[in-house]
Coordinates of C-alpha atoms in Angstrom, one line a residue:
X1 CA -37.9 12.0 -23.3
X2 CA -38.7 10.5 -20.0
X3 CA -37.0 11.8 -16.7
X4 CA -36.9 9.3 -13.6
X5 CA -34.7 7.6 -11.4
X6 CA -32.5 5.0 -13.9
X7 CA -31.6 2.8 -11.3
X8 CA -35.1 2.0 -10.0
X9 CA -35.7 -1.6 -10.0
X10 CA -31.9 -2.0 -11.3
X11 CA -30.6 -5.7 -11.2
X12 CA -27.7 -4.0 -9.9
X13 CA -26.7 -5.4 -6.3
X14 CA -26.5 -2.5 -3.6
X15 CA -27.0 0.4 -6.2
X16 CA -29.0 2.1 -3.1
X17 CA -25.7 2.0 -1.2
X18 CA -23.4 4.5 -3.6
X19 CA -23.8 7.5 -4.5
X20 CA -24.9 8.7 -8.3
X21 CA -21.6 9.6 -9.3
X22 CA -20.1 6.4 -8.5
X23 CA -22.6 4.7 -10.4
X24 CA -22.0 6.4 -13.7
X25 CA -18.5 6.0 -13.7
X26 CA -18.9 2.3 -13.8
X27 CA -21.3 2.5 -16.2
X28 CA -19.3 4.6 -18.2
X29 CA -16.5 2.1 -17.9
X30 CA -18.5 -0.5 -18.8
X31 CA -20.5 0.2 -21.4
X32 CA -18.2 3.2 -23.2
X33 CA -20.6 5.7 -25.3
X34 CA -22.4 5.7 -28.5
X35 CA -23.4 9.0 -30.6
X36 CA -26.8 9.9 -31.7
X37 CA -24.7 12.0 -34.4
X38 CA -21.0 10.3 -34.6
X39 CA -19.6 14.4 -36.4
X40 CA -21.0 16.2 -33.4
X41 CA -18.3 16.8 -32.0
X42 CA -16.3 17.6 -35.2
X43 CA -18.5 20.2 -35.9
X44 CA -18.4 22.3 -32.4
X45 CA -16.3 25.4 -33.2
X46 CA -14.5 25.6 -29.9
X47 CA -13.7 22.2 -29.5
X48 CA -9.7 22.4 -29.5
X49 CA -10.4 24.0 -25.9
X50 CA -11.5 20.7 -24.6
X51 CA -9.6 17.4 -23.5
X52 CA -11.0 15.4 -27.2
X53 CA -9.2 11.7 -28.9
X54 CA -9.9 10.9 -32.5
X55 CA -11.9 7.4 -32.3
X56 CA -11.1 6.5 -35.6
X57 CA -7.0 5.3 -34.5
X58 CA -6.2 3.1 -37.3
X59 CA -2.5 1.6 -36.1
X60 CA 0.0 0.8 -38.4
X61 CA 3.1 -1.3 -37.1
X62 CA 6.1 -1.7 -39.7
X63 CA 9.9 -1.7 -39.7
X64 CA 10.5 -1.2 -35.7
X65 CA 7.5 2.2 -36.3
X66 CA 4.1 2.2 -34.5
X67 CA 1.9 5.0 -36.2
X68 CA -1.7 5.9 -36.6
X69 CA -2.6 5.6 -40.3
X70 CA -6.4 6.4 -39.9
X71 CA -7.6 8.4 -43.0
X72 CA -10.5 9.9 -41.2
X73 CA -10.5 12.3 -37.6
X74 CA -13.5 11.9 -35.4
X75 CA -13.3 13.6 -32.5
X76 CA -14.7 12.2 -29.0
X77 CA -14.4 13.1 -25.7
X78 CA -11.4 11.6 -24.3
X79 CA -12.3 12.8 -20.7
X80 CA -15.9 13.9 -19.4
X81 CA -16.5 15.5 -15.7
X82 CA -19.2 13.5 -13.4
X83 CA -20.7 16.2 -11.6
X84 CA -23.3 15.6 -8.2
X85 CA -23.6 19.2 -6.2
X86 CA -20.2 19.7 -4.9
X87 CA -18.8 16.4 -5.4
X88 CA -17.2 15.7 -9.1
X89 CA -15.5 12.6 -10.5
X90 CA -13.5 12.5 -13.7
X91 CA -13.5 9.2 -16.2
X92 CA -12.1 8.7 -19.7
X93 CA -14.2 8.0 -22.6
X94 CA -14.1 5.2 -25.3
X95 CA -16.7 4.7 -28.4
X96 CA -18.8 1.6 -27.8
X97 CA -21.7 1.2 -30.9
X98 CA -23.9 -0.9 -28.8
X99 CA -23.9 1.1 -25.5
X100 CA -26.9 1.5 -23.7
X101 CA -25.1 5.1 -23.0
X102 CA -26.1 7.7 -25.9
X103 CA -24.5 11.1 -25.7
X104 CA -27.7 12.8 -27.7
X105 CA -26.5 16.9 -27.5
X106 CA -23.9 19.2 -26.7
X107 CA -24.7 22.7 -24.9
X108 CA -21.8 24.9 -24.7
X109 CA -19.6 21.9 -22.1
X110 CA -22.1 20.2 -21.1
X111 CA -23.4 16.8 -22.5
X112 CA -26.7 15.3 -23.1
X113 CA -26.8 11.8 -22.2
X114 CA -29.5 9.1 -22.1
X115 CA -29.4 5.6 -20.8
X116 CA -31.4 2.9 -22.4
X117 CA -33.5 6.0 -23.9
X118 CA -34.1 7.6 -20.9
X119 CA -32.3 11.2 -20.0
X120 CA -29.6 11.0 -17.7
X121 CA -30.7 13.6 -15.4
X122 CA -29.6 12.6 -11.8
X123 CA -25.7 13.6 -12.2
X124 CA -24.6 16.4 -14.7
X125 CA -22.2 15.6 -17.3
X126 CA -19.3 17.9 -18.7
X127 CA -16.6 18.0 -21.1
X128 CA -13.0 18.8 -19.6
X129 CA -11.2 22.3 -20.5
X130 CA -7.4 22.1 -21.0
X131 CA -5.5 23.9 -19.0
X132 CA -4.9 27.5 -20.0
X133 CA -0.8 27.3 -19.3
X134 CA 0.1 24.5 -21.4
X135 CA -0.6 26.3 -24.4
X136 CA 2.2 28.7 -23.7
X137 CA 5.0 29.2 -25.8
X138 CA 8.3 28.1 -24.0
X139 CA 11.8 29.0 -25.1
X140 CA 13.9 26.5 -26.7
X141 CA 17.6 26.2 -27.4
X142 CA 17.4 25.2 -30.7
X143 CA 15.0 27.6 -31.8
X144 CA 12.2 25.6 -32.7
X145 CA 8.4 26.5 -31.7
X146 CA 7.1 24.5 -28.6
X147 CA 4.4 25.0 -25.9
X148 CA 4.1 23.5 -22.6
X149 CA 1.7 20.8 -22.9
X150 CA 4.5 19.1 -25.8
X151 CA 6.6 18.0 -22.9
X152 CA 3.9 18.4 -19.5
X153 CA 0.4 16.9 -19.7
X154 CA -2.4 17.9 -17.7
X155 CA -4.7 14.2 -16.8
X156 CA -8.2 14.6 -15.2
X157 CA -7.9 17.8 -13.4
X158 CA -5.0 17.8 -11.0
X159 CA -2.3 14.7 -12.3
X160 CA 0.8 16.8 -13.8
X161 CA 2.2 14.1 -16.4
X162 CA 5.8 13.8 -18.0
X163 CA 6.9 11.3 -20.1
X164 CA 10.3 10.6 -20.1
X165 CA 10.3 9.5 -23.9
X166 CA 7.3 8.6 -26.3
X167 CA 6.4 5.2 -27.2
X168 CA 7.5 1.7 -25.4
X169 CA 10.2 -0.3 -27.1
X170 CA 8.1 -3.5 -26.7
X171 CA 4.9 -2.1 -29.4
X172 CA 8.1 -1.3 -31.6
X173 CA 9.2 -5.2 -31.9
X174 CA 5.6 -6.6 -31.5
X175 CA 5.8 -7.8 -28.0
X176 CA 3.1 -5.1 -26.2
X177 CA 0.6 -6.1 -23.6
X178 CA -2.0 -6.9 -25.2
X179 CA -4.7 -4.6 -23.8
X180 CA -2.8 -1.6 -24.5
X181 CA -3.8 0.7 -27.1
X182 CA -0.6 2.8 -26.9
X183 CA -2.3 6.2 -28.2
X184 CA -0.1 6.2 -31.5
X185 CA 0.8 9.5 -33.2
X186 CA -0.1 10.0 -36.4
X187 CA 3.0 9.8 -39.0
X188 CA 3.0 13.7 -40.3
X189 CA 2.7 14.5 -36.4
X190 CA 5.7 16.1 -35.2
X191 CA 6.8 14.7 -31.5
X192 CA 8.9 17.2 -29.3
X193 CA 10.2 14.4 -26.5
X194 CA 12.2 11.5 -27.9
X195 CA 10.2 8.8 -29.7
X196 CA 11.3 5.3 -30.2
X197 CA 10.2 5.8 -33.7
X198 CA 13.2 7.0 -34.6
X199 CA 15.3 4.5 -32.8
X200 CA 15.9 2.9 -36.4
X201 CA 17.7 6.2 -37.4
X202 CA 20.4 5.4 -34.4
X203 CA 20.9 2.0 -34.8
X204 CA 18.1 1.1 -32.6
X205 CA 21.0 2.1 -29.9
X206 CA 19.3 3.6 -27.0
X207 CA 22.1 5.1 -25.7
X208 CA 22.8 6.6 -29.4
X209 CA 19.3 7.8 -29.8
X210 CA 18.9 9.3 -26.1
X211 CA 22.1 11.3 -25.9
X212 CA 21.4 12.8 -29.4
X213 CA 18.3 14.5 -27.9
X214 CA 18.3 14.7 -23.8
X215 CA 19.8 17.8 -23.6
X216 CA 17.0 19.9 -25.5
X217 CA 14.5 17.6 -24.2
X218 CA 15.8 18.2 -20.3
X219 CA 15.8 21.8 -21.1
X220 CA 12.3 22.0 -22.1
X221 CA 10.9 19.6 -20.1
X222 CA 12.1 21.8 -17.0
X223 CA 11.0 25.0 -18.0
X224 CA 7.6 23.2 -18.6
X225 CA 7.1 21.7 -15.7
X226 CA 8.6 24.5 -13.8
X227 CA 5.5 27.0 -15.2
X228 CA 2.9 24.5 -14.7
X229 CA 3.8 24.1 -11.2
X230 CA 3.8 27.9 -10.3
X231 CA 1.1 29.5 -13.2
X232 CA -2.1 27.4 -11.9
X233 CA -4.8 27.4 -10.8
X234 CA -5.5 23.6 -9.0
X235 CA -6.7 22.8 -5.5
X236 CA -4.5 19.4 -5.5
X237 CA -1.4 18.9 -7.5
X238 CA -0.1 14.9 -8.0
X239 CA 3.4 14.7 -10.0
X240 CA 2.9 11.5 -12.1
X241 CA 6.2 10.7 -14.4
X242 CA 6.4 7.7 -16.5
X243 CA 8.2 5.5 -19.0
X244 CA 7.4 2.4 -21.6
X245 CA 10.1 -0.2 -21.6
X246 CA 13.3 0.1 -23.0
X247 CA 15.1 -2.8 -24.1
X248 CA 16.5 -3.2 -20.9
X249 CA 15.2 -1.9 -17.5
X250 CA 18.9 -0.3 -16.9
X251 CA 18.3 2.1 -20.1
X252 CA 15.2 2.8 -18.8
X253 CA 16.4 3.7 -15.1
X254 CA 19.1 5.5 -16.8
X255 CA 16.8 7.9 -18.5
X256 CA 14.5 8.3 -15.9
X257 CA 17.4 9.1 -13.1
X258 CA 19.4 11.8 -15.4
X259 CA 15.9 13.5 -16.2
X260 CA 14.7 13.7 -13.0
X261 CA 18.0 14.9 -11.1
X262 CA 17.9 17.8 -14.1
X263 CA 15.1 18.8 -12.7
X264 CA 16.2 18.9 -8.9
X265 CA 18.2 21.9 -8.6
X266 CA 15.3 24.0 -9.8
X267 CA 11.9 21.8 -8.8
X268 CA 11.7 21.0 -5.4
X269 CA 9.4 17.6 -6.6
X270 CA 9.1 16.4 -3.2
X271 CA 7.3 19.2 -2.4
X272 CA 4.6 17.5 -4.4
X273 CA 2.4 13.8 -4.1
X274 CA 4.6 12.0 -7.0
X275 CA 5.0 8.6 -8.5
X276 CA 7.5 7.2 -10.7
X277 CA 5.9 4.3 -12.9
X278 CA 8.1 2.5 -14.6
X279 CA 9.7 -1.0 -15.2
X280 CA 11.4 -2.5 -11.9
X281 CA 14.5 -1.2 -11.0
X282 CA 18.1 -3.1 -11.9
X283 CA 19.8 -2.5 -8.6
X284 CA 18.4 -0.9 -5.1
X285 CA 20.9 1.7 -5.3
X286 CA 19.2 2.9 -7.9
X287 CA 16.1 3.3 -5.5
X288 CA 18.1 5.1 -2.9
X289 CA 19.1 7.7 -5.5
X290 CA 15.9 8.4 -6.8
X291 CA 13.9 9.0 -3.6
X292 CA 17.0 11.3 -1.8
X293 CA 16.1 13.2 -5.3
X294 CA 12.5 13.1 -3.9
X295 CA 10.5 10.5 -5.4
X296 CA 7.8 9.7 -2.9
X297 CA 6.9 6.5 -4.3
X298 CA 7.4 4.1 -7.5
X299 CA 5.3 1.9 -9.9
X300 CA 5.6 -1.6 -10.9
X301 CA 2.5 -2.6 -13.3
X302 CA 2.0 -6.0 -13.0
X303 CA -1.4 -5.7 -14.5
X304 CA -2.8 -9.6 -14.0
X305 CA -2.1 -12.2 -11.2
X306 CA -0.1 -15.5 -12.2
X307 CA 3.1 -16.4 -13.9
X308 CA 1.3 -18.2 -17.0
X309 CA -1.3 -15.4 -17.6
X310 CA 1.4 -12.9 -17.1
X311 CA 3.6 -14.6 -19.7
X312 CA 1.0 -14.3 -22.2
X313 CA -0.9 -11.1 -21.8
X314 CA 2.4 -8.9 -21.0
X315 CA 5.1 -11.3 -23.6
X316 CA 7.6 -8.3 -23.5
X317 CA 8.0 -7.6 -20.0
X318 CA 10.5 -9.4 -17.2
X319 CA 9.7 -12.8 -15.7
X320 CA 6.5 -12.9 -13.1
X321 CA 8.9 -14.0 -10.3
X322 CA 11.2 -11.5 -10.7
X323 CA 8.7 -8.6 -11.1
X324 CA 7.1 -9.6 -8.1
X325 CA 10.7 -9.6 -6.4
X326 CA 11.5 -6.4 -7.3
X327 CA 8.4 -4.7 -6.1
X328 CA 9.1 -6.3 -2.8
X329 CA 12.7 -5.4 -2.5
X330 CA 11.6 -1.7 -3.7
X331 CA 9.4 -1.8 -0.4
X332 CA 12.4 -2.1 1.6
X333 CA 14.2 1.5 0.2
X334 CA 10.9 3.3 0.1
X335 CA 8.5 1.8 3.0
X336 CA 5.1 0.4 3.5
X337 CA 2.6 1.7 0.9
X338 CA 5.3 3.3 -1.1
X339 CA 5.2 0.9 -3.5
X340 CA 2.7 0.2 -6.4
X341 CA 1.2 -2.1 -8.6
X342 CA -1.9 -1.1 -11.7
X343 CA -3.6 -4.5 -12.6
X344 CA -6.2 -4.5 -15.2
X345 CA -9.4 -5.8 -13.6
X346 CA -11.3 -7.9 -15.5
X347 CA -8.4 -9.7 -17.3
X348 CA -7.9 -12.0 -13.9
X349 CA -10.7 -13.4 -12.0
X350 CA -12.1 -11.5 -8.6
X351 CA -11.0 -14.4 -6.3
X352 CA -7.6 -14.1 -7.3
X353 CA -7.6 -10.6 -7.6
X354 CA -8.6 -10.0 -3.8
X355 CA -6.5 -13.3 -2.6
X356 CA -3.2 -11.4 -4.8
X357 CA -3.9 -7.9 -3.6
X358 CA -4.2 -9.1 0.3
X359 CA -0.6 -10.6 -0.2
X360 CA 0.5 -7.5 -1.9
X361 CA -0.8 -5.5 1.2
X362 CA 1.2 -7.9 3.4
X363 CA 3.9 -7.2 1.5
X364 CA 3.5 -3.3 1.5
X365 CA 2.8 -3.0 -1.9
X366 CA -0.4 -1.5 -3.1
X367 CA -2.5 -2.8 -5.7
X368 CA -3.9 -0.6 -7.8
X369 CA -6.3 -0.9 -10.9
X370 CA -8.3 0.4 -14.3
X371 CA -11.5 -1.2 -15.3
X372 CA -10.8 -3.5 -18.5
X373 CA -12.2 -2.1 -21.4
X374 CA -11.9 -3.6 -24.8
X375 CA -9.8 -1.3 -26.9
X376 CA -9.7 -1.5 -30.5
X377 CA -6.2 -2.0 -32.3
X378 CA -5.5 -4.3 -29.7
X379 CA -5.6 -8.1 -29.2
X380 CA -7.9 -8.1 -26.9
X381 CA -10.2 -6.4 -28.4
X382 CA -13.0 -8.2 -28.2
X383 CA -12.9 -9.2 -24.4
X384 CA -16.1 -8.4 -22.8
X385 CA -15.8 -5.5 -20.0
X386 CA -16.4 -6.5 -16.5
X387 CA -20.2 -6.4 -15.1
X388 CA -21.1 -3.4 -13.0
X389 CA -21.9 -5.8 -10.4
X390 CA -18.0 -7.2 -10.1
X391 CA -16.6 -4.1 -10.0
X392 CA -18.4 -3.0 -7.0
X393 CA -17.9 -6.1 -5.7
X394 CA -14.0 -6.1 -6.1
X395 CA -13.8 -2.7 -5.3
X396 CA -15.6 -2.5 -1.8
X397 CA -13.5 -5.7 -0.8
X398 CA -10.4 -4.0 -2.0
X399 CA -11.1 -1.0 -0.1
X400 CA -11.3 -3.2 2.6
X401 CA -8.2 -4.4 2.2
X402 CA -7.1 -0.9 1.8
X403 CA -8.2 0.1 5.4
X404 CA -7.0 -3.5 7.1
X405 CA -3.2 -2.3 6.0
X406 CA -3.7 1.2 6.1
X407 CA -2.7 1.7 2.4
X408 CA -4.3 5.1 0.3
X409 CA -5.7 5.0 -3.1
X410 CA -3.4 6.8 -5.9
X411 CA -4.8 10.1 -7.2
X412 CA -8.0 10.9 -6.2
X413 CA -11.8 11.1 -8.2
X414 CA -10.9 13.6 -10.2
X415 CA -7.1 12.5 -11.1
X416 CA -7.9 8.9 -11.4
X417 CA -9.6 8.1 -14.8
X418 CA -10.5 4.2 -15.2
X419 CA -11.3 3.0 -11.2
X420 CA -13.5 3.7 -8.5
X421 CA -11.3 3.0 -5.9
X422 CA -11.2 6.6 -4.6
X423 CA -15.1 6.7 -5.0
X424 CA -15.4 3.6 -2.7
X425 CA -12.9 4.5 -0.3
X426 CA -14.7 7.8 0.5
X427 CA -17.7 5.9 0.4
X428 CA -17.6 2.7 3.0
X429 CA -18.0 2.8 6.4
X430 CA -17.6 6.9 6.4

């Protein structure tokens, strides 16, 4: 197969001005993979040790229960290292049958990849390890077998992940945004953390179906976290902790407060770069609380720009105005740049994008975002992915934007999975 330079005579605007790695992670983004043999992977006899997603998800959503019903288990990559000398960028992986992207062998962790027939040779490609210490055994109270990585997750190399509960109540009554893909257990798959799958066996009472289970879960959760913190290994460590919607936004503060201060008196989380993201607070005491427990800063995802378009892509969450007033008011507890907001580029147009995130900025509030990309299960599906072109166009004026207000991309490359923010920022006007 032919080796040369793939972006020679490119239609690409300004590909000359980035470097390799940032140019195959939006491709990537874009265009997703294809397989030149779709049971490669299925067939690799040390494949549990890598970071792998089934691509088959078939999603089944009945009687207040979101499950993957698939009858067949393909495994992909779900995240691939971007490797240029002693620079490395990580980016997650989705199954695209008409990419120009092939992944055509597999030697040992590193891929073969070849771009409109031509072999990717400029960058080096690899699969992602999981982390050795989430596959320990921890002791639980109620005498059931667990390991770490059921209540800690490990994203890209250095984001230390903790769900608060699994699921978000608005797949559960058919009100999800309607990009998201959820990641939907399958229904003999046992789930450690509480699931709002079960909230039909309580009622569908939060409060029933929480206290039922937060005292093993609290318990677990902080002995995980705690050895992830101290047995590793990383260079960088962000704290990322999360939750989907409750019915209400107090149940969902409620959970995420009591978790969190269970986890103060032994984990020192300020110690750490953290984020909260979750759904705008209820009250600004709320706020106070949370960062004199050490919460460094909190996420709002408003993921597009407008009132109308938010009404209709994200039907479950709280009014546009009042989302956008709460991220506001959040600036005032925890300060400029504190305070952030994902959007999903591509489902809003660039103008408005830039015009949005330069008020935002104003504001305090940082815009961040992921790369659209047309997820299947969804209903949108079959939305084309933005054009290499517009992404490097949006990003380099966001960066901009970045620098004017002295605002930071979250993460960095090897922490942040589906943008290129960090890429650019490093990148322009070094």
């Amino acid at each position: 197969m032919e080796k040369k330079n793939l972006f020679v005579g490119s239609s690409h605007t300004c590909m000359e001005n980035f470097s390799n790695i940032t140019k195959w992670k939006i491709l990537l983004l874009e265009h997703g993979v294809k397989y030149s043999d779709p049971e490669m992977f299925n067939s690799i006899d040390n494949i549990d040790q890598y970071k792998t997603k089934n691509s088959n998800v078939e999603l089944s959503l009945d009687d207040f229960q979101v499950f993957d019903v698939s009858k067949k288990i393909t495994r992909i990559p779900a995240e691939i290292l971007i490797i240029d000398g002693d620079r490395t960028s990580l980016t997650k992986l989705r199954f695209n049958a008409n990419s120009p992207i092939e992944i055509i062998g597999v030697a040992g962790d590193k891929l073969n990849l070849s771009y409109n027939g031509k072999l990717v040779d400029d960058v080096s490609i690899s699969l992602v390890k999981h982390n050795n210490v989430l596959a320990q055994n921890i002791p639980t109270s109620d005498g059931r077998l667990r390991q770490i990585k059921d209540y800690v997750g490990i994203v890209g190399l250095n984001r230390i992940t903790a769900l608060f509960y699994d699921g978000c109540y608005n797949w559960n009554i058919g009100k999800n945004c309607k990009f998201c893909d959820l990641h939907p257990r399958r229904e003999d798959e046992e789930v450690a953390i509480p699931s709002m799958n079960t909230l039909k066996k309580y009622g569908m009472s939060i409060e029933k179906w929480w206290n039922s289970q937060k005292d093993v879960f609290k318990n677990n959760l902080k002995y995980s976290l705690g050895k992830v913190l101290t047995e590793n290994d990383l260079e960088k460590i962000y704290l990322y902790f999360m939750a989907g919607n409750c019915k209400t936004n107090t149940q969902t503060w409620d959970i995420a407060e009591e978790t969190i201060a269970s986890l103060r008196p032994q984990i020192d989380i300020g110690k750490y770069p953290n984020y909260l993201n979750i759904a705008p607070h209820d009250n600004t005491e709320r706020l106070k609380r949370l960062k004199d427990l050490g919460i460094k800063q909190v996420q709002y995802n408003l993921e597009v720009v407008g009132a109308n378009r938010f009404a209709e892509t994200c039907p479950g969450k709280m009014p546009y105005q009042k989302f956008e007033n709460k991220l506001f008011e959040a600036v005032d507890i925890f300060g400029h740049g504190n305070v952030r907001s994902n959007f999903v580029f591509g489902l809003t147009p660039e103008n408005e994008m830039l015009e949005y995130a330069e008020y935002c900025a104003e504001h305090g509030v940082v815009m961040d975002y992921s790369v659209f990309q047309p997820k299947k299960n969804t209903q949108f599906a079959n939305k084309p992915a933005p054009s290499f072109d517009s992404v490097i166009n949006f990003s380099t004026n966001l960066v901009k934007i970045y620098k004017k207000h002295n605002l930071k991309p979250i993460f960095d490359s090897n922490g942040s999975r589906s943008s290129i923010i960090n890429e650019m920022y490093e990148e322009i006007n070094k």
